[in-house]
Coordinates of C-alpha atoms in Angstrom, one line a residue:
X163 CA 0.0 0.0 0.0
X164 CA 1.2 3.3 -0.8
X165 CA 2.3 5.7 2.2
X166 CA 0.4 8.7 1.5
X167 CA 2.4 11.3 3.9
X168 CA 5.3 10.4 1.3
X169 CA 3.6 11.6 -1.5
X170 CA 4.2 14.9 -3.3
X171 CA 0.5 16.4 -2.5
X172 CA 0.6 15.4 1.0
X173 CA 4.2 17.2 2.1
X174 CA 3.6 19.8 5.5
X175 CA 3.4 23.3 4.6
X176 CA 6.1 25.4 5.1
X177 CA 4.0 27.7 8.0
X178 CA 1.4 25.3 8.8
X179 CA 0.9 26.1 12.5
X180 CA 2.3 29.5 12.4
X181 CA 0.4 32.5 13.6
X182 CA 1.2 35.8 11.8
X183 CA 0.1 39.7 12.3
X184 CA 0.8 41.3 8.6
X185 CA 0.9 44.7 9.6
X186 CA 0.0 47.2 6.4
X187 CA 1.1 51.3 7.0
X188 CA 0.6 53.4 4.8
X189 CA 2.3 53.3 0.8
X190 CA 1.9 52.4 -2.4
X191 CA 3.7 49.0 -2.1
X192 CA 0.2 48.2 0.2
X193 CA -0.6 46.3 -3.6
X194 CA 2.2 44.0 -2.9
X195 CA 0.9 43.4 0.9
X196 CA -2.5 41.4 -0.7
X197 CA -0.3 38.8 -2.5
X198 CA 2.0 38.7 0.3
X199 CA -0.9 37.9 2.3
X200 CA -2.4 35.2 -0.2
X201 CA 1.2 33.7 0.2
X202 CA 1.1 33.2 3.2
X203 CA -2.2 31.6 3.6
X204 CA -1.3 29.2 0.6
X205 CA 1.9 28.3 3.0
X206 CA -0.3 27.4 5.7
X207 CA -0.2 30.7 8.3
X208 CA -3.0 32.2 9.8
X209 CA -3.2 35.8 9.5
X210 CA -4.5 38.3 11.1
X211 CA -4.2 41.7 9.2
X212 CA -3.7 45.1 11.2
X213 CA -4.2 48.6 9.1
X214 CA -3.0 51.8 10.0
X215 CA -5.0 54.5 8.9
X216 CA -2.9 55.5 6.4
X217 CA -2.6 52.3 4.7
X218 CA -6.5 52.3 4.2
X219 CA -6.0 54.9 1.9
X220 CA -3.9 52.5 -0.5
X221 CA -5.8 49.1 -0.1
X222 CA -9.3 48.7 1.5
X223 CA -9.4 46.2 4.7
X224 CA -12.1 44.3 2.9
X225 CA -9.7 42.8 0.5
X226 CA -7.4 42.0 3.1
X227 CA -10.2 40.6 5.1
X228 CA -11.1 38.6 1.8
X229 CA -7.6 37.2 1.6
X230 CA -7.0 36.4 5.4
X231 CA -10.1 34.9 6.1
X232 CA -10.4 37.0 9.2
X233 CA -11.6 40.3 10.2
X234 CA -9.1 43.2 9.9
X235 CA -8.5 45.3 12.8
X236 CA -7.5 49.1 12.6
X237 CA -8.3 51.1 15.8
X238 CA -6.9 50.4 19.4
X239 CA -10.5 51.3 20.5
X240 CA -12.1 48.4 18.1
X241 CA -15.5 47.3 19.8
X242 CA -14.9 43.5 19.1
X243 CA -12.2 43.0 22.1
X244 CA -14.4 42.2 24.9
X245 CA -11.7 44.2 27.4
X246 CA -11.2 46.7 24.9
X247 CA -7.4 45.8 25.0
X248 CA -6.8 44.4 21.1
X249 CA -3.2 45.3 21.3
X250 CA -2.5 42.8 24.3
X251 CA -5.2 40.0 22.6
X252 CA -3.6 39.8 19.2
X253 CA -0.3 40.4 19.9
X254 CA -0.1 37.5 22.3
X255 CA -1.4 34.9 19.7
X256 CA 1.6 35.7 17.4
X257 CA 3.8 33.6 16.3
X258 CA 6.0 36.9 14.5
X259 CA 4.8 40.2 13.4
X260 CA 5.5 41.1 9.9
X261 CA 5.5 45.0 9.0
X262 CA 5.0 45.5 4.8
X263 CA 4.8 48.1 3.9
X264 CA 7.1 49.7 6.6
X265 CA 7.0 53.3 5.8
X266 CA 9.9 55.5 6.7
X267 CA 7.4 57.2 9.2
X268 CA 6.1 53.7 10.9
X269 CA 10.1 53.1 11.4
X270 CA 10.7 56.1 13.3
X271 CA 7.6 55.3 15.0
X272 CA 8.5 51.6 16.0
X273 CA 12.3 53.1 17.0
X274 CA 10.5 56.2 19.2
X275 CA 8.6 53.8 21.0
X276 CA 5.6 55.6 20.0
X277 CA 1.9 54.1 20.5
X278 CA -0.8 56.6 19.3
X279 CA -2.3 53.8 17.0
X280 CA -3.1 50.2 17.4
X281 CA -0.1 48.8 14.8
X282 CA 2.6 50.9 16.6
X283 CA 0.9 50.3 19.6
X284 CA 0.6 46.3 19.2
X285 CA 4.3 46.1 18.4
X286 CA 5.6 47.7 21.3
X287 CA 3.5 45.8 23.7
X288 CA 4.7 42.4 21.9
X289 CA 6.8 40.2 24.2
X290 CA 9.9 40.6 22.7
X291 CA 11.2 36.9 24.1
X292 CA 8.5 35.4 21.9
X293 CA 7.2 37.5 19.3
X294 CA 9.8 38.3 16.6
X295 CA 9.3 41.5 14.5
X296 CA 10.1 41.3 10.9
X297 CA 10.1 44.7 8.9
X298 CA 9.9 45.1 5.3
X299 CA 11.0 49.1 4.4
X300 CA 9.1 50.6 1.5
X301 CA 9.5 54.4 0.5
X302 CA 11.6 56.5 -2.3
X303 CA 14.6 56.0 -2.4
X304 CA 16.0 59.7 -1.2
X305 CA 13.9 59.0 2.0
X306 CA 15.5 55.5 2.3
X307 CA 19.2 56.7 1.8
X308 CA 18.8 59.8 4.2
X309 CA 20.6 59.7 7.4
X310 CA 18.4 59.7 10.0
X311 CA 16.2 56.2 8.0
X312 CA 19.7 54.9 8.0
X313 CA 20.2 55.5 12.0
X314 CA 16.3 54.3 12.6
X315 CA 17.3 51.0 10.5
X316 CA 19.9 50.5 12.2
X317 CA 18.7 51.1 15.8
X318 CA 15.8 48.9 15.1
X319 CA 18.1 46.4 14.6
X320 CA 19.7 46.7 17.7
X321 CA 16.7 46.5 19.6
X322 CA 16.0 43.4 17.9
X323 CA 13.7 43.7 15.1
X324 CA 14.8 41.7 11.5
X325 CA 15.2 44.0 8.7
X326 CA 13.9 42.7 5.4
X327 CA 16.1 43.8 2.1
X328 CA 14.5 46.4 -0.3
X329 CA 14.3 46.0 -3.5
X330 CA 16.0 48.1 -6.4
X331 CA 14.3 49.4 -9.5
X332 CA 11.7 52.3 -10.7
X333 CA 9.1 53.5 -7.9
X334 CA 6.0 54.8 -8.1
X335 CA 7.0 58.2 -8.5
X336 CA 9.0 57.9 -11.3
X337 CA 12.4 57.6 -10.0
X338 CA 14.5 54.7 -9.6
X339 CA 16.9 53.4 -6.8
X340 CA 16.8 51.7 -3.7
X341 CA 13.9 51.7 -1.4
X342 CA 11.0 49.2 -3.0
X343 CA 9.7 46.7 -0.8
X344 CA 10.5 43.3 -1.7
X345 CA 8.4 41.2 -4.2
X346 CA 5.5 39.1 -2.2
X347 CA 7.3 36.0 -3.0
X348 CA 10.9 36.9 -1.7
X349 CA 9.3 38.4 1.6
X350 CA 7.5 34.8 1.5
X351 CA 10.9 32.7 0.7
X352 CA 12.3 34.9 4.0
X353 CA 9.6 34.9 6.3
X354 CA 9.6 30.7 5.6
X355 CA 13.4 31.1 6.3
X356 CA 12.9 33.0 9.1
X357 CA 11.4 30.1 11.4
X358 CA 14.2 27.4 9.7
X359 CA 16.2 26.0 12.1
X360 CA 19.4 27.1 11.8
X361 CA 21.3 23.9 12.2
X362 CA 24.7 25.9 9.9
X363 CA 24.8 28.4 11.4
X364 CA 28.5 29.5 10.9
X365 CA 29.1 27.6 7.6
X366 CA 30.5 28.5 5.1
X367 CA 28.4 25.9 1.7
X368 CA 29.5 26.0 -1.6
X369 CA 27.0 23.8 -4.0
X370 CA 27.2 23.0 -7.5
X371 CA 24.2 23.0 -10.0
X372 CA 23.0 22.2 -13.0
X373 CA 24.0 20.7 -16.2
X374 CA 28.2 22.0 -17.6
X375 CA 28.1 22.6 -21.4
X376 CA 31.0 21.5 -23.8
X377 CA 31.6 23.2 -27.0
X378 CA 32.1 21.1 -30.5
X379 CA 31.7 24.3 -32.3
X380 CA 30.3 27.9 -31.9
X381 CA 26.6 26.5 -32.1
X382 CA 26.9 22.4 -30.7
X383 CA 28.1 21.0 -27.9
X384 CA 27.8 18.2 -25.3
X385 CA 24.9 18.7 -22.1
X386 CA 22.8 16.9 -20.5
X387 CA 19.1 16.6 -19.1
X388 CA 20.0 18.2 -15.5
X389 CA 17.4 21.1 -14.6
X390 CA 19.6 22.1 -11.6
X391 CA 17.2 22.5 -9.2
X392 CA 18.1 20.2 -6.7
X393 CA 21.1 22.1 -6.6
X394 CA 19.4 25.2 -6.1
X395 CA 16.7 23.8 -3.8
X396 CA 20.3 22.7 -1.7
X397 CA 21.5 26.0 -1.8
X398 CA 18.4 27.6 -0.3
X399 CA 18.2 25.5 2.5
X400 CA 21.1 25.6 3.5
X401 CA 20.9 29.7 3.2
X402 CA 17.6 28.9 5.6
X403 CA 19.9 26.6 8.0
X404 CA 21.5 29.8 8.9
X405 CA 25.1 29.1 6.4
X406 CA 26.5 32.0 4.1
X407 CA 26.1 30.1 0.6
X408 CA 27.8 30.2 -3.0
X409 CA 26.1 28.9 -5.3
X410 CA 28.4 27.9 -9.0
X411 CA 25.7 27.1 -11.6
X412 CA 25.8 25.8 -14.9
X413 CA 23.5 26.7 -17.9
X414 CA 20.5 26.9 -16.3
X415 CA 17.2 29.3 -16.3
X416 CA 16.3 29.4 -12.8
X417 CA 16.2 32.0 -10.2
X418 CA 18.3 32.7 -7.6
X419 CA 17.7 31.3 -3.8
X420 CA 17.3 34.6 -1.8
X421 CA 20.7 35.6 0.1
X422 CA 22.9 33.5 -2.0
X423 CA 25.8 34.2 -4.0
X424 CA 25.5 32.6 -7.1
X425 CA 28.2 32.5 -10.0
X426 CA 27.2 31.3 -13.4
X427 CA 29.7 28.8 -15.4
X428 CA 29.2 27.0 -18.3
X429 CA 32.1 24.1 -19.1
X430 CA 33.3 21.9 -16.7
X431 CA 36.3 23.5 -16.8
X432 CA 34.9 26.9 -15.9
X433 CA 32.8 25.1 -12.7
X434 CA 36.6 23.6 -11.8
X435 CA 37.7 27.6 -11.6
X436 CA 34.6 28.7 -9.8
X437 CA 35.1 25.7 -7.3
X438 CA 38.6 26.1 -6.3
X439 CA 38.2 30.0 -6.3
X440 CA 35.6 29.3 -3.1
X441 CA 36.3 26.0 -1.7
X442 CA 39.4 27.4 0.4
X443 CA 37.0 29.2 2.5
X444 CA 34.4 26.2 2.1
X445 CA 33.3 24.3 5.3
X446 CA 31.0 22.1 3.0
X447 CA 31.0 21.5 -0.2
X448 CA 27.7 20.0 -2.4
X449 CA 28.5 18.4 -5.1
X450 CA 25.1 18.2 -7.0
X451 CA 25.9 19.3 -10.9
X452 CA 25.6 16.9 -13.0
X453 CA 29.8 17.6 -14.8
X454 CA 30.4 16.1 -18.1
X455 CA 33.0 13.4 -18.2
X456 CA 34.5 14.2 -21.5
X457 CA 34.7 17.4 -23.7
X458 CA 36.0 17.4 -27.1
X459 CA 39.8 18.5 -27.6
X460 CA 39.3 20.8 -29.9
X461 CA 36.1 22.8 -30.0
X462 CA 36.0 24.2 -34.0
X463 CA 36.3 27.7 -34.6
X464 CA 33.6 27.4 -37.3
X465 CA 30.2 25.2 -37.3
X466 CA 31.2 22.0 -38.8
X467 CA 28.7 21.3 -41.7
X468 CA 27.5 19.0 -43.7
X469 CA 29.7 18.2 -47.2
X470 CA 27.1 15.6 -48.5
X471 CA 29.3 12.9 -48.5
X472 CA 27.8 11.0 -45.7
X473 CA 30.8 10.8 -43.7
X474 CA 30.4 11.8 -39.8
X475 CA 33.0 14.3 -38.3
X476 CA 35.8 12.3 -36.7
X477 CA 35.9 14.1 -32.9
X478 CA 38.5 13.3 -30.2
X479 CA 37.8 13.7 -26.4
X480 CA 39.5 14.2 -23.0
X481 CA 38.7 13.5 -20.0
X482 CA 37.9 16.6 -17.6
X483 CA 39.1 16.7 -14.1
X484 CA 36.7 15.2 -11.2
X485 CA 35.6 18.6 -9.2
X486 CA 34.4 16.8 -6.4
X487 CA 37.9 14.2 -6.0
X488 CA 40.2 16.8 -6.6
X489 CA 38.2 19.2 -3.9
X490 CA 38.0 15.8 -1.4
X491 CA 42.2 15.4 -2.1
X492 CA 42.4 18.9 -0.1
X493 CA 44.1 19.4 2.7
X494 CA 40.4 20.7 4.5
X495 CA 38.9 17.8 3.8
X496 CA 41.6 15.8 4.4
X497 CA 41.5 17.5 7.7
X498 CA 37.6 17.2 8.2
X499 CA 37.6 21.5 8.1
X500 CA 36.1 21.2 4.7
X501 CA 32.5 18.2 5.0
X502 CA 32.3 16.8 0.8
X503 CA 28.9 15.7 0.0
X504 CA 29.1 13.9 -3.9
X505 CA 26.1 13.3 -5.8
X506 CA 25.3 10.4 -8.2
X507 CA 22.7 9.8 -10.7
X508 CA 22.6 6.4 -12.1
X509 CA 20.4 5.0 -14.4
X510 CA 20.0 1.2 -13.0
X511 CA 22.0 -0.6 -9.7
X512 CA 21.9 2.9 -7.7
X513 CA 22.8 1.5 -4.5
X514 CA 25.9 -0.6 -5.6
X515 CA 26.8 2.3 -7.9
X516 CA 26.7 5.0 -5.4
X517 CA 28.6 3.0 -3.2
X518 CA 31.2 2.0 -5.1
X519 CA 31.0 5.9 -6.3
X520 CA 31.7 6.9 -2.5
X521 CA 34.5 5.3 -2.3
X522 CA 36.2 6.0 -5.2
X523 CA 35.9 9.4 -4.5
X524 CA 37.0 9.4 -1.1
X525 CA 33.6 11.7 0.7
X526 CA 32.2 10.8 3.7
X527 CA 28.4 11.0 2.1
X528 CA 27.5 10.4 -1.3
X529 CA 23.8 11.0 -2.3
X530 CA 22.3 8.8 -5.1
X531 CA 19.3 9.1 -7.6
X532 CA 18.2 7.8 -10.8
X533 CA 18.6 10.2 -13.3
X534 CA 15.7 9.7 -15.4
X535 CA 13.8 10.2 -12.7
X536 CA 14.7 13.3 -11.5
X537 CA 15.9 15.4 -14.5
X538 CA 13.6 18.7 -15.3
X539 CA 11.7 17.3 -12.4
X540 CA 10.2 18.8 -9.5
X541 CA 10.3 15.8 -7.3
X542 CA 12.8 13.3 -7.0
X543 CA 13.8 10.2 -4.2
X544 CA 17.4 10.4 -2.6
X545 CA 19.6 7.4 -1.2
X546 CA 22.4 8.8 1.5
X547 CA 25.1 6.5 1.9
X548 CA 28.0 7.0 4.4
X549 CA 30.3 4.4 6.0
X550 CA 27.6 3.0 8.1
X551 CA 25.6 2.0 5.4
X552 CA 22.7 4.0 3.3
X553 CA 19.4 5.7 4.0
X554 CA 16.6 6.3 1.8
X555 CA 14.4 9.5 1.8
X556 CA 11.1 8.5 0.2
X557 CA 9.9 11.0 -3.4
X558 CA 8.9 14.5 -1.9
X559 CA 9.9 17.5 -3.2
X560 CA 13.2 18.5 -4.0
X561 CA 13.2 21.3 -1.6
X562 CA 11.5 18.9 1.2
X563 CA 14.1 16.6 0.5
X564 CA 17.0 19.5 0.3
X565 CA 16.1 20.6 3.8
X566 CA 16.1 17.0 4.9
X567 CA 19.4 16.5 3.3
X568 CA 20.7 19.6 5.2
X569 CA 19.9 17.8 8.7
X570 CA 21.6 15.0 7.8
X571 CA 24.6 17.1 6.8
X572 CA 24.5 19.1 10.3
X573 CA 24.2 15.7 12.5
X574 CA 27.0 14.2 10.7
X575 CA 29.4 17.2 10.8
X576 CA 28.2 18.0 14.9
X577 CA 28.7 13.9 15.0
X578 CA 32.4 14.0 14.0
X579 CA 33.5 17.4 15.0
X580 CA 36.9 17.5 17.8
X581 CA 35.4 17.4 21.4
X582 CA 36.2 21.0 21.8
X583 CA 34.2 22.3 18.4
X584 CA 31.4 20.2 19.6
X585 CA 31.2 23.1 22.9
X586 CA 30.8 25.9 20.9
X587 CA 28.6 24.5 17.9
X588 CA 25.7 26.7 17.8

């Protein structure tokens, strides 16, 4: 009988359980706040919506209260609170407070201390042990770069609030810089990663991704079916464990993971660059791109064409260098300073395969999947195997299973880390 809690449909959202005040002041960017909300919901969050005034002039409470599926709440004096006291009520059911739109005045507000509204109000009378605040800025960009919403952003920072990015690009009012709010689905993708555990904290991952591309001539060349995003789905949760990530990508059309470096290659021997540019600073390295083995010796300087004759080209290939054994033959990894995870994708006998692949390559985990089954998709089934023998983590998504994978990676590295590392792991 099939397990249902494996299949793809049936994976826990990513805020299911979670409790969240989306606070709305006032600005344009209000717009954004309704998908952001929608978001949310979709990711399994209740939410409770709280308007300033001003942000009623931008987006009317019955959307919100159409999206959250609860009633929205605007005035400290608001009749439905049997004690009259809706600042202690729904603070206290919080999980986190997010503010987006955060105007440049509801900033200066939140670092005054003020509380002449119920928003401003609700956020100061949050217990600060329990209820994070999360702020997403919104405003032109002069009023962003001016000094004193420099000194507010940073003091709100010091007294514990997490400030959101802003966004870059032209603003309502015709000008262009810094200062947008964040897209609905990057303020998702860091609200989710907000509540991670942060299991790397302190690491330093560099992850490979994607398919490499080999040049016959100026218009052919040699790839392969890799999407890359298990690679990328890698790299952003091990951005959400808490670890400062690099992310070396081969050919591929896919977005960036929020808060992750990403540099773009496209041969193997471009990715071998990119890698040993990074890994002397690495404290793990994922080895999820999917290298070519060979490349032809040449590449032609001119498309090879057709002359009729019926005779194929004659082409001549070398070998390119294993990333992940030469990165495992360092002295860090020799060491244990530098954890290598390898990948393998095999198309039949994954188990003896990857373990024979393990070895060879000289890593302490080696992940295995059948290629055809995962390439271009968004699901996938991974085998870990280590020196104590293999564990299987049943088809989810690849992101499920990329956060699953990150555990793993954190309980072996805590697992085999000198007695006096172990003390001050976070």
């Amino acid at each position: 009988m099939t397990n249902q809690a494996n299949e793809p449909g049936a994976e826990a959202l990513d805020l299911a359980g979670k409790h969240i005040v989306l606070g709305l002041s006032g600005g344009i960017a209000c717009y954004k706040s309704a998908e952001l909300c929608r978001g949310l919901v979709k990711a399994g969050a209740t939410v409770q919506v709280v308007m300033t005034e001003a942000a009623a002039q931008f987006i009317t409470p019955v959307t919100m209260q159409a999206l959250s599926g609860r009633p929205v709440y605007s005035s400290q004096w608001d009749g439905r609170e049997p004690n009259s006291m809706a600042h202690i009520n729904l603070s206290r059911e919080a999980d986190a407070m997010v503010i987006a739109p955060c105007s440049a005045d509801f900033i200066a507000r939140l670092v005054q201390g003020r509380a002449d509204e119920l928003l401003s109000l609700m956020c100061l009378a949050r217990p600060l042990d329990r209820v994070p605040l999360l702020v997403a800025p919104a405003m032109n960009r002069e009023m962003y770069a001016h000094p004193a919403t420099q000194r507010n952003l940073a003091q709100l920072q010091a007294d514990g609030a997490c400030v959101l990015g802003v966004g870059v690009g032209s603003q309502a009012c015709g000008e262009t810089g810094d200062g947008r709010m964040l897209e609905p689905d990057e303020l998702l993708e860091d609200i989710i990663a907000f509540f991670m555990p942060k299991v790397l904290k302190g690491q330093r991952v560099l992850v490979t991704a994607g398919p490499t591309y080999e040049a016959i001539d100026p218009v052919r060349g040699i790839t392969n079916l890799s999407s890359g995003k298990m690679g990328f789905a890698i790299a952003r949760a091990a951005r959400e464990a808490g670890a400062e990530v690099t992310l070396v990508a081969g050919p591929v059309s896919l977005a960036t993971p929020r808060g992750v470096t990403r540099v773009d290659v496209k041969s193997a021997s471009n990715m071998l660059s990119a890698v040993a540019a990074h890994a002397q600073s690495a404290t793990v390295f994922i080895a999820t791109a999917a290298v070519a083995d060979w490349r032809p010796a040449a590449a032609s300087a001119q498309k090879i064409k057709k002359d009729g004759s019926g005779q194929t080209p004659q082409l001549q290939f070398t070998e390119n260098t294993d990333i992940l054994a030469t990165v495992a033959g360092l002295p860090a990894a020799q060491t244990g300073r530098l954890f290598c995870v390898g990948f393998a994708a095999e198309s039949h006998d994954l188990l003896e395969n990857a373990q024979a692949k393990r070895l060879r390559k000289k890593v302490p985990l080696l992940v295995g999947n059948i290629g055809p089954d995962t390439f271009g998709q968004d699901h996938n089934a991974l085998l870990l195997i280590d020196a104590q023998g293999s564990l299987e983590l049943p088809r989810a998504s690849k992101l499920s299973l990329a956060r699953q994978l990150v555990r793993e990676i954190a309980g072996r590295m805590a697992a085999c880390a000198p007695t006096d590392q172990k003390a001050t792991t976070p």
